[in-house]
Every structure is written in structure tokens, then in C-alpha cells.
Coordinates of C-alpha atoms and ligand atoms in Angstrom, one line a residue:
M8 CA 17.3 71.9 -33.7
V9 CA 14.0 70.1 -32.8
S10 CA 13.0 67.2 -35.0
S11 CA 9.6 67.2 -36.5
R12 CA 9.3 63.4 -36.8
P13 CA 7.9 61.7 -33.7
I14 CA 10.6 59.8 -31.8
R15 CA 9.9 56.0 -31.8
T16 CA 13.2 54.2 -31.5
R17 CA 16.2 54.2 -29.3
R18 CA 18.3 55.4 -32.2
Q19 CA 16.0 58.4 -33.0
L20 CA 16.1 59.3 -29.3
Q21 CA 19.9 59.2 -29.3
T22 CA 20.1 61.3 -32.5
F23 CA 17.8 63.9 -31.0
V24 CA 19.7 64.3 -27.8
R25 CA 23.1 64.5 -29.6
Q26 CA 21.7 67.3 -31.8
N27 CA 19.9 69.2 -29.1
F28 CA 21.9 68.7 -25.9
R29 CA 25.5 68.6 -27.0
D30 CA 26.3 72.1 -25.5
R31 CA 24.9 71.4 -22.1
L32 CA 25.8 69.1 -19.3
F33 CA 23.1 66.5 -18.8
V34 CA 22.5 65.2 -15.2
S35 CA 19.8 62.7 -14.2
V36 CA 18.8 62.1 -10.7
S37 CA 16.8 59.1 -9.3
N38 CA 16.7 57.2 -6.1
R39 CA 17.6 53.9 -7.7
E40 CA 20.8 53.5 -9.6
P41 CA 21.0 52.3 -13.2
F42 CA 23.8 49.9 -12.1
V43 CA 24.1 48.2 -8.8
H44 CA 27.3 46.5 -7.8
A45 CA 26.9 43.6 -5.4
Y46 CA 29.0 40.7 -4.0
D47 CA 27.7 37.3 -5.0
S48 CA 27.8 34.3 -2.8
A49 CA 31.4 33.5 -3.9
G50 CA 32.5 37.1 -3.0
K51 CA 32.8 38.1 -6.6
I52 CA 31.5 41.5 -7.7
E53 CA 28.6 41.5 -10.1
A54 CA 27.2 44.6 -11.9
K55 CA 23.4 44.4 -12.3
F56 CA 21.5 46.7 -14.7
A57 CA 18.2 47.8 -13.1
A58 CA 16.0 47.1 -16.1
G59 CA 12.9 49.1 -15.1
G60 CA 10.9 51.2 -17.6
L61 CA 12.6 54.4 -16.5
T62 CA 16.2 53.1 -16.8
L63 CA 15.4 51.5 -20.2
A64 CA 14.5 55.0 -21.5
L65 CA 17.1 57.1 -19.7
H66 CA 20.1 54.9 -20.1
P67 CA 20.3 55.3 -23.9
V68 CA 20.0 59.1 -23.4
M69 CA 22.9 59.1 -21.0
Q70 CA 24.9 56.9 -23.3
A71 CA 24.4 59.4 -26.1
V72 CA 25.1 62.6 -24.1
G73 CA 27.5 61.4 -21.5
G74 CA 27.0 63.5 -18.4
A75 CA 26.2 62.1 -14.9
W76 CA 23.5 60.1 -13.2
V77 CA 23.1 60.8 -9.5
A78 CA 21.5 58.0 -7.4
H79 CA 21.6 56.3 -4.0
G80 CA 24.5 53.9 -3.8
S81 CA 22.7 50.9 -2.4
G82 CA 24.7 47.9 -3.5
S83 CA 26.9 45.9 -1.2
A84 CA 29.9 46.5 -3.6
D85 CA 29.0 50.0 -4.6
R86 CA 31.7 51.6 -2.5
A87 CA 34.3 49.1 -3.7
T88 CA 33.6 50.0 -7.3
A89 CA 33.4 53.8 -6.9
D90 CA 36.3 56.3 -6.6
E91 CA 36.8 58.5 -3.5
H92 CA 34.1 60.9 -4.7
G93 CA 31.6 58.1 -5.1
R94 CA 31.9 58.0 -8.9
A95 CA 32.0 55.0 -11.2
R96 CA 32.0 55.0 -15.0
V97 CA 29.2 52.9 -16.5
P98 CA 28.1 50.7 -18.3
P99 CA 31.0 48.7 -17.0
E100 CA 31.7 47.0 -20.3
D101 CA 31.6 50.2 -22.4
P102 CA 31.8 53.3 -20.1
S103 CA 30.0 56.3 -21.5
Y104 CA 28.7 58.3 -18.5
T105 CA 29.4 58.8 -14.8
L106 CA 27.3 57.3 -12.1
Q107 CA 27.6 59.6 -9.0
R108 CA 26.6 57.6 -6.0
V109 CA 25.2 59.3 -2.9
W110 CA 25.8 57.4 0.3
L111 CA 23.0 57.4 2.9
S112 CA 23.1 56.0 6.4
A113 CA 20.5 53.4 7.4
R114 CA 18.9 56.1 9.5
E115 CA 18.7 58.6 6.7
N116 CA 17.3 56.0 4.3
D117 CA 14.8 54.8 6.7
G118 CA 13.4 58.3 7.4
Y119 CA 13.6 59.5 3.8
Y120 CA 12.6 56.3 1.8
N121 CA 10.6 54.1 4.2
G122 CA 9.4 57.1 6.1
F123 CA 8.4 60.3 4.2
A124 CA 8.5 59.0 0.6
N125 CA 6.6 55.7 1.2
Q126 CA 4.5 56.3 4.3
A127 CA 3.5 59.9 3.6
L128 CA 3.8 60.8 -0.1
W129 CA 2.9 57.5 -1.6
P130 CA -0.4 57.0 0.2
L131 CA -1.2 60.7 0.0
C132 CA -0.8 60.7 -3.8
H133 CA -2.8 57.5 -4.0
N134 CA -5.9 59.2 -2.7
A135 CA -5.1 58.5 1.0
F136 CA -7.1 55.3 0.8
T137 CA -4.4 54.0 3.2
K138 CA -3.9 56.8 5.8
P139 CA -0.6 58.7 5.3
V140 CA 1.8 58.8 8.2
F141 CA 3.2 62.3 8.8
R142 CA 6.2 62.2 11.3
E143 CA 8.5 65.2 11.8
A144 CA 11.5 62.9 12.0
H145 CA 10.7 61.5 8.5
W146 CA 10.2 64.9 7.1
A147 CA 13.5 66.1 8.5
A148 CA 15.3 63.1 7.0
Y149 CA 13.5 63.7 3.6
Q150 CA 14.7 67.3 3.7
A151 CA 18.2 66.4 4.6
V152 CA 18.5 63.7 1.9
N153 CA 17.1 66.2 -0.7
R154 CA 19.8 68.6 0.4
K155 CA 22.5 65.9 0.1
F156 CA 21.4 65.1 -3.4
A157 CA 21.4 68.8 -4.3
D158 CA 25.0 69.1 -3.0
A159 CA 26.0 66.2 -5.1
V160 CA 24.3 67.7 -8.2
A161 CA 25.9 71.1 -7.5
K162 CA 29.4 69.5 -7.2
I163 CA 29.0 68.2 -10.8
V164 CA 27.2 71.2 -12.3
G165 CA 28.7 74.3 -10.6
R166 CA 27.8 77.4 -12.6
R167 CA 27.7 75.6 -16.0
D168 CA 24.8 75.3 -18.4
A169 CA 23.2 72.1 -17.5
T170 CA 19.9 70.2 -17.8
V171 CA 19.0 68.4 -14.6
F172 CA 16.3 65.7 -15.0
I173 CA 14.8 64.5 -11.7
Q174 CA 12.7 61.4 -11.1
D175 CA 9.8 60.9 -8.8
Y176 CA 8.4 61.6 -5.4
H177 CA 11.6 61.0 -3.5
F178 CA 12.8 64.4 -4.6
A179 CA 10.0 66.9 -4.2
L180 CA 12.3 69.6 -2.8
L181 CA 15.3 69.0 -5.1
S182 CA 14.8 71.3 -8.0
R183 CA 14.4 74.3 -5.8
L184 CA 17.6 73.4 -3.9
V185 CA 19.5 72.8 -7.1
R186 CA 18.4 76.2 -8.4
E187 CA 19.8 77.9 -5.3
R188 CA 23.1 76.3 -5.9
C189 CA 23.3 76.2 -9.7
P190 CA 21.8 79.4 -11.2
Q191 CA 22.4 78.2 -14.9
A192 CA 20.6 74.9 -14.5
V193 CA 17.4 74.0 -16.3
C194 CA 15.4 71.6 -14.1
A195 CA 12.7 69.0 -15.2
Q196 CA 11.0 66.5 -13.0
F197 CA 8.8 63.5 -13.7
W198 CA 6.3 62.5 -11.0
H199 CA 5.5 58.8 -11.6
I200 CA 2.5 58.5 -9.4
P201 CA -0.9 60.3 -9.4
W202 CA -1.4 63.8 -8.0
P203 CA -4.3 63.9 -5.6
V204 CA -7.2 66.3 -5.5
E205 CA -6.8 69.4 -3.4
G206 CA -9.1 68.1 -0.7
V207 CA -6.8 65.2 -0.1
F208 CA -3.5 67.0 -0.5
R209 CA -4.5 69.5 2.1
V210 CA -4.0 66.9 4.9
C211 CA -0.2 67.1 4.4
P212 CA 1.3 69.4 7.1
W213 CA 4.1 70.3 4.6
R214 CA 2.0 70.8 1.6
K215 CA 3.3 74.3 0.9
Q216 CA 6.9 73.4 1.0
I217 CA 6.3 70.4 -1.3
L218 CA 4.5 72.6 -3.9
D219 CA 7.1 75.3 -3.6
G220 CA 9.9 72.6 -4.0
L221 CA 8.2 71.2 -7.2
L222 CA 7.8 74.6 -8.7
G223 CA 11.5 75.0 -8.8
N224 CA 11.3 73.0 -12.0
D225 CA 11.0 74.5 -15.4
V226 CA 9.1 71.5 -16.6
L227 CA 7.1 69.2 -14.3
G228 CA 5.6 66.1 -15.9
F229 CA 2.8 63.7 -14.9
H230 CA 1.3 60.7 -16.7
A231 CA -2.2 62.1 -17.4
P232 CA -4.0 65.4 -17.8
A233 CA -6.1 64.9 -14.6
Y234 CA -2.9 65.0 -12.5
V235 CA -1.8 68.1 -14.2
E236 CA -5.1 69.9 -13.5
R237 CA -5.1 68.8 -9.9
F238 CA -1.5 70.0 -9.4
I239 CA -2.3 73.4 -10.9
D240 CA -5.5 73.7 -8.9
G241 CA -3.7 72.8 -5.6
A242 CA -0.7 75.1 -6.2
A243 CA -2.9 78.0 -7.2
R244 CA -5.0 77.7 -4.0
Q245 CA -2.2 76.8 -1.6
L246 CA 0.5 79.2 -2.8
G247 CA -1.7 81.7 -4.7
C248 CA 0.5 81.4 -7.8
E249 CA -0.7 82.8 -11.0
R250 CA -1.6 80.9 -14.2
T251 CA 0.2 82.9 -16.9
A252 CA -0.7 80.6 -19.8
P253 CA -2.5 77.2 -20.2
R254 CA -0.7 74.8 -17.9
V255 CA 2.0 77.4 -16.9
L256 CA 2.3 78.6 -13.3
R257 CA 4.2 81.7 -12.2
H258 CA 5.8 81.4 -8.7
R259 CA 8.6 83.4 -7.2
N260 CA 9.1 85.2 -10.5
R261 CA 9.7 82.0 -12.5
E262 CA 7.5 80.0 -14.7
A263 CA 7.0 76.3 -14.5
R264 CA 5.3 74.3 -17.3
I265 CA 3.1 71.5 -16.0
R266 CA 2.6 68.9 -18.7
H267 CA 1.5 65.3 -19.2
F268 CA 3.8 62.6 -20.8
P269 CA 2.3 59.1 -20.5
I270 CA 5.1 56.7 -19.9
S271 CA 5.3 53.4 -21.8
I272 CA 7.4 50.3 -22.5
D273 CA 9.9 49.1 -25.1
F274 CA 7.1 47.4 -27.1
D275 CA 9.3 45.7 -29.7
K276 CA 11.7 44.3 -27.1
T277 CA 8.9 43.0 -24.9
A278 CA 7.1 41.4 -27.9
A279 CA 10.2 39.8 -29.2
A280 CA 11.2 38.3 -25.8
A281 CA 7.7 36.9 -25.4
R282 CA 8.2 35.1 -28.7
G283 CA 11.4 33.4 -27.7
A284 CA 12.1 29.7 -26.9
A285 CA 13.0 30.6 -23.3
C286 CA 9.5 32.1 -22.8
D287 CA 7.9 29.0 -24.4
A288 CA 9.7 26.8 -22.0
A289 CA 8.7 29.0 -19.1
V290 CA 5.0 28.8 -20.1
R291 CA 5.2 25.0 -20.1
G292 CA 7.0 25.0 -16.8
L293 CA 4.5 27.3 -15.1
R294 CA 1.5 25.4 -16.4
E295 CA 2.9 22.2 -15.0
R296 CA 4.1 23.6 -11.7
F297 CA 0.7 25.1 -10.8
G298 CA -1.6 22.6 -12.5
L299 CA -3.0 25.1 -14.9
Q300 CA -3.7 22.7 -17.9
G301 CA -7.3 23.1 -19.0
K302 CA -8.0 25.9 -16.5
F303 CA -9.2 29.4 -17.2
V304 CA -6.4 31.5 -15.8
V305 CA -7.0 34.9 -14.3
L306 CA -3.7 36.6 -13.7
G307 CA -2.8 39.4 -11.3
L308 CA 0.8 40.6 -11.4
D309 CA 2.2 43.5 -9.4
R310 CA 4.2 44.7 -6.5
I311 CA 2.4 43.7 -3.4
D312 CA 1.1 47.1 -2.7
Y313 CA -2.3 48.2 -1.3
S314 CA -2.7 50.8 -4.1
K315 CA -2.9 47.9 -6.6
G316 CA -6.2 46.6 -5.1
V317 CA -4.7 43.3 -3.9
I318 CA -7.4 42.7 -1.3
E319 CA -10.2 44.0 -3.5
R320 CA -9.2 41.6 -6.3
L321 CA -9.3 38.6 -3.8
Q322 CA -12.8 39.8 -2.6
A323 CA -14.0 39.8 -6.2
V324 CA -12.6 36.3 -6.8
E325 CA -14.5 35.1 -3.7
A326 CA -17.7 36.8 -4.9
L327 CA -17.2 35.1 -8.3
L328 CA -16.9 31.7 -6.8
E329 CA -19.9 32.3 -4.5
T330 CA -22.2 33.9 -7.1
Y331 CA -21.4 31.7 -10.1
P332 CA -20.9 28.2 -8.8
E333 CA -20.5 26.8 -12.4
V334 CA -17.0 28.3 -12.6
R335 CA -15.7 26.3 -9.6
G336 CA -13.1 23.8 -10.6
K337 CA -12.5 25.6 -13.9
I338 CA -11.0 28.9 -12.9
V339 CA -7.6 29.7 -11.3
F340 CA -6.7 33.1 -10.0
L341 CA -2.9 33.2 -10.2
Y342 CA -1.3 36.1 -8.3
A343 CA 2.3 36.9 -9.0
G344 CA 3.0 39.4 -6.3
S345 CA 6.5 40.8 -6.0
P346 CA 7.3 41.7 -2.3
S347 CA 7.9 45.4 -1.8
R348 CA 8.6 47.8 1.1
T349 CA 8.2 44.9 3.5
K350 CA 9.5 46.8 6.5
I351 CA 6.6 49.3 6.5
P352 CA 3.7 48.4 8.8
A353 CA 0.9 49.0 6.2
Y354 CA 2.7 46.5 3.9
K355 CA 3.1 43.9 6.7
A356 CA -0.6 44.2 7.4
L357 CA -1.4 43.8 3.7
H358 CA 0.7 40.5 3.5
R359 CA -1.2 39.2 6.5
D360 CA -4.6 40.1 5.0
M361 CA -3.7 38.7 1.7
N362 CA -2.5 35.3 3.1
R363 CA -5.6 35.1 5.2
G364 CA -7.9 35.8 2.2
E365 CA -6.2 33.2 0.1
R366 CA -6.4 30.5 2.8
R367 CA -10.1 31.3 3.4
I368 CA -11.0 31.1 -0.3
N369 CA -9.0 27.9 -0.9
K370 CA -10.5 26.2 2.2
K371 CA -14.0 27.2 1.4
Y372 CA -14.1 26.4 -2.3
G373 CA -11.0 24.3 -3.1
N374 CA -10.4 20.6 -3.0
E375 CA -7.5 18.2 -3.4
R376 CA -7.6 18.5 -7.2
W377 CA -8.2 22.3 -7.5
R378 CA -6.9 25.3 -5.7
P379 CA -8.8 28.4 -6.8
V380 CA -6.2 30.9 -5.6
V381 CA -2.5 30.4 -6.3
T382 CA 0.0 33.0 -5.1
I383 CA 3.6 33.3 -6.1
A384 CA 5.0 35.8 -3.7
E385 CA 8.4 36.3 -5.1
H386 CA 10.2 38.6 -7.6
L387 CA 10.3 36.5 -10.7
P388 CA 12.8 36.6 -13.6
Y389 CA 11.5 38.6 -16.5
E390 CA 11.0 35.5 -18.8
Q391 CA 8.6 34.2 -16.2
V392 CA 6.7 37.5 -16.1
L393 CA 6.3 37.3 -19.8
A394 CA 5.3 33.6 -19.6
L395 CA 2.6 34.5 -17.2
Y396 CA 1.3 37.2 -19.5
R397 CA 1.3 34.6 -22.3
L398 CA -0.6 31.9 -20.4
A399 CA -3.3 34.2 -18.9
D400 CA -6.8 34.1 -20.3
V401 CA -7.4 37.4 -18.5
C402 CA -4.9 39.9 -17.0
V403 CA -6.6 41.9 -14.3
V404 CA -5.2 45.2 -13.2
S405 CA -7.3 46.2 -10.1
S406 CA -5.5 49.4 -8.9
L407 CA -7.4 51.7 -6.6
D408 CA -5.3 54.5 -8.0
D409 CA -2.3 54.2 -10.3
G410 CA -0.2 56.8 -12.1
M411 CA 0.0 54.8 -15.3
N412 CA 0.5 51.0 -14.8
L413 CA 3.0 49.3 -17.1
V414 CA 1.7 45.7 -16.4
A415 CA -1.3 46.5 -18.6
K416 CA 1.0 47.6 -21.5
E417 CA 3.5 44.7 -21.1
F418 CA 0.6 42.2 -21.2
L419 CA -0.6 43.7 -24.5
A420 CA 2.9 43.7 -25.9
A421 CA 3.5 40.1 -24.9
R422 CA 0.3 38.8 -26.7
N423 CA 1.7 38.4 -30.2
D424 CA -1.2 35.8 -30.6
E425 CA -3.7 38.6 -30.1
Q426 CA -5.5 36.4 -27.5
G427 CA -6.3 37.1 -23.9
R428 CA -8.2 39.9 -22.4
L429 CA -7.0 42.9 -20.3
L430 CA -9.4 43.9 -17.6
L431 CA -8.2 47.3 -16.4
S432 CA -9.2 49.4 -13.4
E433 CA -10.7 52.7 -14.5
F434 CA -8.5 54.4 -11.9
T435 CA -5.2 54.0 -13.8
G436 CA -3.4 56.4 -16.1
A437 CA -3.5 53.5 -18.6
A438 CA -7.3 53.5 -18.6
W439 CA -7.3 57.1 -19.6
E440 CA -4.7 56.6 -22.3
L441 CA -5.6 53.3 -24.0
P442 CA -8.3 53.9 -26.6
G443 CA -11.6 51.9 -25.9
V444 CA -10.0 49.6 -23.4
E445 CA -12.4 47.4 -21.2
T446 CA -12.4 49.1 -17.7
F447 CA -14.1 48.4 -14.4
N448 CA -14.4 49.7 -10.9
P449 CA -12.4 47.6 -8.4
F450 CA -14.3 49.0 -5.5
A451 CA -17.6 47.5 -6.9
T452 CA -17.0 43.9 -5.9
D453 CA -20.1 42.4 -7.6
E454 CA -19.5 44.3 -10.8
F455 CA -15.9 43.1 -10.7
A456 CA -17.0 39.5 -10.2
R457 CA -19.6 39.8 -13.0
K458 CA -16.9 41.1 -15.4
L459 CA -14.7 38.1 -14.6
Y460 CA -17.6 35.7 -15.1
E461 CA -18.6 37.3 -18.4
L462 CA -15.0 37.0 -19.6
S463 CA -14.7 33.4 -18.5
A464 CA -17.9 32.6 -20.5
A465 CA -16.9 34.5 -23.6
A466 CA -15.7 32.7 -26.7
P467 CA -11.9 32.7 -27.0
G468 CA -10.6 35.1 -29.7
K469 CA -13.7 37.3 -29.5
A470 CA -11.8 40.4 -28.7
R471 CA -9.0 40.0 -31.2
A472 CA -9.8 43.3 -32.9
E473 CA -9.6 45.1 -29.5
M474 CA -6.3 43.5 -28.8
R475 CA -4.9 44.5 -32.2
R476 CA -6.0 48.1 -31.7
L477 CA -4.5 48.3 -28.2
R478 CA -1.3 46.7 -29.2
R479 CA -0.9 49.2 -32.1
H480 CA -1.4 52.0 -29.6
V481 CA 1.4 50.8 -27.3
R482 CA 3.7 50.0 -30.2
E483 CA 3.3 53.6 -31.6
N484 CA 3.5 55.2 -28.2
N485 CA 6.5 53.5 -26.6
V486 CA 9.0 54.5 -23.9
F487 CA 11.3 56.2 -26.4
G488 CA 8.5 58.5 -27.4
W489 CA 7.8 59.3 -23.8
M490 CA 11.4 60.2 -23.2
G491 CA 11.6 62.1 -26.5
S492 CA 8.5 64.2 -25.7
I493 CA 10.0 65.3 -22.4
L494 CA 13.3 66.2 -24.1
E495 CA 11.5 68.0 -26.9
E496 CA 9.8 70.2 -24.3
L497 CA 13.2 70.9 -22.7
A498 CA 14.8 71.6 -26.0
A499 CA 12.1 74.1 -26.9
L500 CA 12.4 75.7 -23.5
D501 CA 16.2 76.2 -23.9
R502 CA 15.5 78.4 -26.9
A503 CA 12.5 80.2 -25.4
P504 CA 13.2 83.4 -23.4
R505 CA 12.7 82.7 -19.6
Ligands
GDG23 C1 5.2 53.3 -10.7 C2 3.8 53.8 -10.7 C3 3.9 53.8 -13.2 C4 6.3 43.2 -11.3 N1 6.5 42.0 -10.7 C5 7.7 41.5 -11.2 C6 8.2 42.5 -12.1 N2 7.3 43.5 -12.2 C7 7.5 44.7 -13.0 C8 6.4 44.7 -14.1 C9 6.4 46.2 -14.4 C10 6.8 46.8 -13.1 O1 7.3 45.8 -12.3 C11 5.6 47.5 -12.4 O2 5.3 48.7 -13.0 P1 3.9 49.4 -12.8 O3 3.9 50.6 -13.7 O4 2.8 48.5 -13.1 O5 3.8 49.8 -11.3 P2 4.8 50.5 -10.2 O6 5.9 49.6 -9.8 O7 3.9 50.9 -9.0 O8 5.4 51.9 -10.9 C12 3.1 53.3 -12.0 C13 5.4 53.4 -13.1 O9 5.9 53.9 -11.8 C14 6.2 54.1 -14.2 O10 6.0 55.5 -14.2 O11 3.3 53.2 -14.4 O12 1.8 53.9 -12.1 O13 3.1 53.3 -9.6 O14 7.4 46.5 -15.4 O15 6.8 43.9 -15.2 N3 9.3 42.3 -12.8 C15 10.0 41.1 -12.5 N4 9.6 40.2 -11.6 C16 8.4 40.4 -10.9 O16 8.1 39.5 -10.1 N5 11.1 40.9 -13.2

């Protein structure tokens, strides 16, 4: 039974999965666990829910259908809280599904995660603006870890009817390996980052194996139609597979549907949290701590990652201060950068360049009363993230390439006051999806600086209608709808002859 009403709430999503997946085992696979157990400073075990966008959508599905979630056991107390097979029942306060932990050695994790996933596939899929690193040892670790996860899935599924839902670029080879072990499994995978054009993808020495691995899926999802087209184009050229219907590829006698499903956020929850007293207090605290009273605040907020255009944004701020001296003393560029992948050389270099850039700008233009660039390089509590969205006059997303970008959507949701402007790089999935949003090219430094200047000079509240329209779009296309549309595709597939 497939529902005709669009899924918009957690409850509708749960009803849908109960109706359509009750006869099958449901298994999710991701690198990160939904629950991490760790020892606190007093030696007590704490269970932390990993509240990212994906977990927010998948967790209610798992609660409704039971089943198992397979993930890398990375917490310091994960072994102590799992049984001898690496299994724990979660959520701890109301157990409803099984968390199957996969143990990786430091060496395996280094080669698979820091190595192939984040030094080869990540830059490759972000247009290779940062050169990908292709090392045979990383590739070997990546293959071995994908096999280890396939064995863990096979142990749970065996020869039963099952739906296996795989997340992201850590597992490009997994669906094919699962299929070899579990002939009855239906596999779906969501790729959270862009897919590059064929001319870029060709530089990967293992491109054929990766495409072949991903085509082990019955459904392969991306955020936007452009990534779907590029994937189909690349697979058709590299593997010579046949297009049997629009966005369907036939390979090794099986069909894979390649579809787009734009991810989103829990709009209502974000909007409600941004209205709360804790958030009001955080707004006041941040204004005071960083001397933001009376200043025009331009906010950047992301993981410190080269794909987010961290350096390009600083260059634009520098050009703004140089070209439009009247903004000096009035504007603050506040960068909340959450450190990420800090062991990887390209990220170390990025931190160094970012710190140098900040120092140079502050020295050249700042004075004892005004610092033009303020960086908070730490992972902030969520109320502070929401408070930053609320106090910003402009939120700038400057990605050079970005699958979707949830910061843009969270900023919109947090602005119950319909104030503030979103300035969004045209190279994000969000720019494709959000109707009529203001976009810019982060590579064009002067254009970027001019946009910032124009926004700083515009009358406040001028863009209220635009904010209202964009907020409505995100409210109506939320994360439950994203998850629902993938499950609808799978439910339809179950009934279709294969
Ligand atoms: C990948 C794709 C795609 C950031 N700093 C802090 C913090 N954050 C949170 C934000 C937001 C999330 O991190 C970032 O999500 P994005 O979507 O913007 O970017 P990626 O991390 O690169 O995500 C991306 C996404 O997957 C989903 O498919 O949209 O294109 O690259 O939620 O709020 N959260 C907290 N403290 C911080 O300091 N608590």
C-alpha cells in the first residue's frame, strides 16, 4: 500500500513504513552511529544521540520498523555497551531496534575514512578543486572495510527478504557485496555529495569498480537532477551500460533506478527551538561576547572544509573592506567554523591559510574598537548555532561545490521574524532547489564583495516576501518528505517485477 498523500510529518512517515515494510527486515548502514556511548570525565557512560539531518530522518523509521542499523562503533564505551556480537538495543531509554557495531582498527579507519573516503572520493566529487589523493593502500583499506560491513549486513539478513538502505560515499562498493551475500535483499543508497562530470571522474584509477559497486543498488539517490545526469552519463561511458528507461541503467542483467531526492531539515523543530528562551539568551550572550551590538553581521557557518569556500569568503570580505571603505567599522564577518577531518594534510593547510587570512585582514583594517573578522573555530552547541542564525543580518553560504547544504535551510527555518538575507552560492544543491533564491558565484571575488556591500546598504526588511516564500518551501519540503520519497520509491519497486 503506497499512500497518495505527501509525507510531511514524523508520524506520517512512521505510518507509511509500518504499512509498507512490515513483511521485510529493514537494515540501515552508515559510517556514523545513531548512538555513541562514551565515558565522561567521571568514568560514567553517556549515550549521545548523533542529531544530524540523516539520523533525524532515519531514526523514526527504525523505531517504527525495528530492524538493525549497522555503523562503525567509534565511541570509547561502545564495546562496553554492546554484546559479544557488537549489538546494542537502542534508543537506550526505549529500545526499539538493534545497533550493530562494526569494529575497525585505527589502521583500517585511517585508510578507509581519512584515506580513500576523504582524500580521494570527497575532493573528486567536489569537482577536484582540491586535488584528490589516490593511494593503493587507502583503496585496499576502503575495499576491506566495505567487505567487513557487507559481512555484518549478511549476518543479519542471511537469505531473508530485506531492504538495505546505505548512506553515502563511505560505501561505494557495499551494495554489490551485499547482493553477492544476500540474494533476496533490495538495496538503496543515498549519495550525500555531488557527482562530478565525467571529465573529472575519469581521473580516479578505480572509477569502473566504483560505478560497478554503486550499480549493485536497486535505487541510487542524489540531491539534484544534475548529479543524476552526470552519474548516468559517466556509467554509460565507462561501463557501457544501457539506458533502458529514463534514469534507469541496466548493468550485469539488473536495473538500477537513479533518482533525485533533495534532503531537508525538520523545519518545525528548528523554527520552534529558535523561538525558545534558551536561544534568546544565547543571542544576547553572543552579541556581548563578540561586540556585535550595532554592527552589520555577516555570518558564515560550516565545517571547516575547503569545499565550503572558506578562503574565497575571506577574500571577498577583504575586497569588500578595500573597495567600499564606508563599511569599515560597521560590518563584522563572523565565522563559526566547526573543525573537521583535522588529521588530513589538506585540512591542516586550510586552517593555516584561514588563520593567516584572518590575521592579515584584522591587522590591515581593524583597530582596538573593531575587529572585522571574528572566527569561532569550535563545534558549538545547537542553541548557539540557532542564535547565530538569528543574529545574522546576512548568512553567506559560499560553497565551491555542495551536494545540498543544510545551513541555508536551517537559517531560513530559524528566521521566524522573516528578517535577514540568505546569500547562497550557485554551486549548491540548495540553489537549484530553493525557488528564486539570491545566488552568487563565490569564485568571482569582486561580484561576491559587491553583493555583500549591496546587502549591507539595503533597507532592513526589504526582502521579507522572499524570506516568506523560501521558508514556506522548506516547511513543505522537509526531511520527513525526503525520507518518505525514498521509501515510496522502494515500496513501488517491491511490487514491480524485477
Ligand atoms: C553533507 C553534504 C548535504 C555546523 N557547525 C556546527 C553544526 N553544524 C551543522 C549545521 C548543519 C550541518 O552541520 C552541516 O550540514 P551541511 O549540509 O551544510 O554540510 P555537510 O556537513 O558538508 O553535509 C551536504 C549534507 O551532507 C546532507 O546530505 O547537505 O551538501 O556536504 O546541520 O547546523 N552543528 C553544531 N555545531 C556547530 O558548530 N551543533
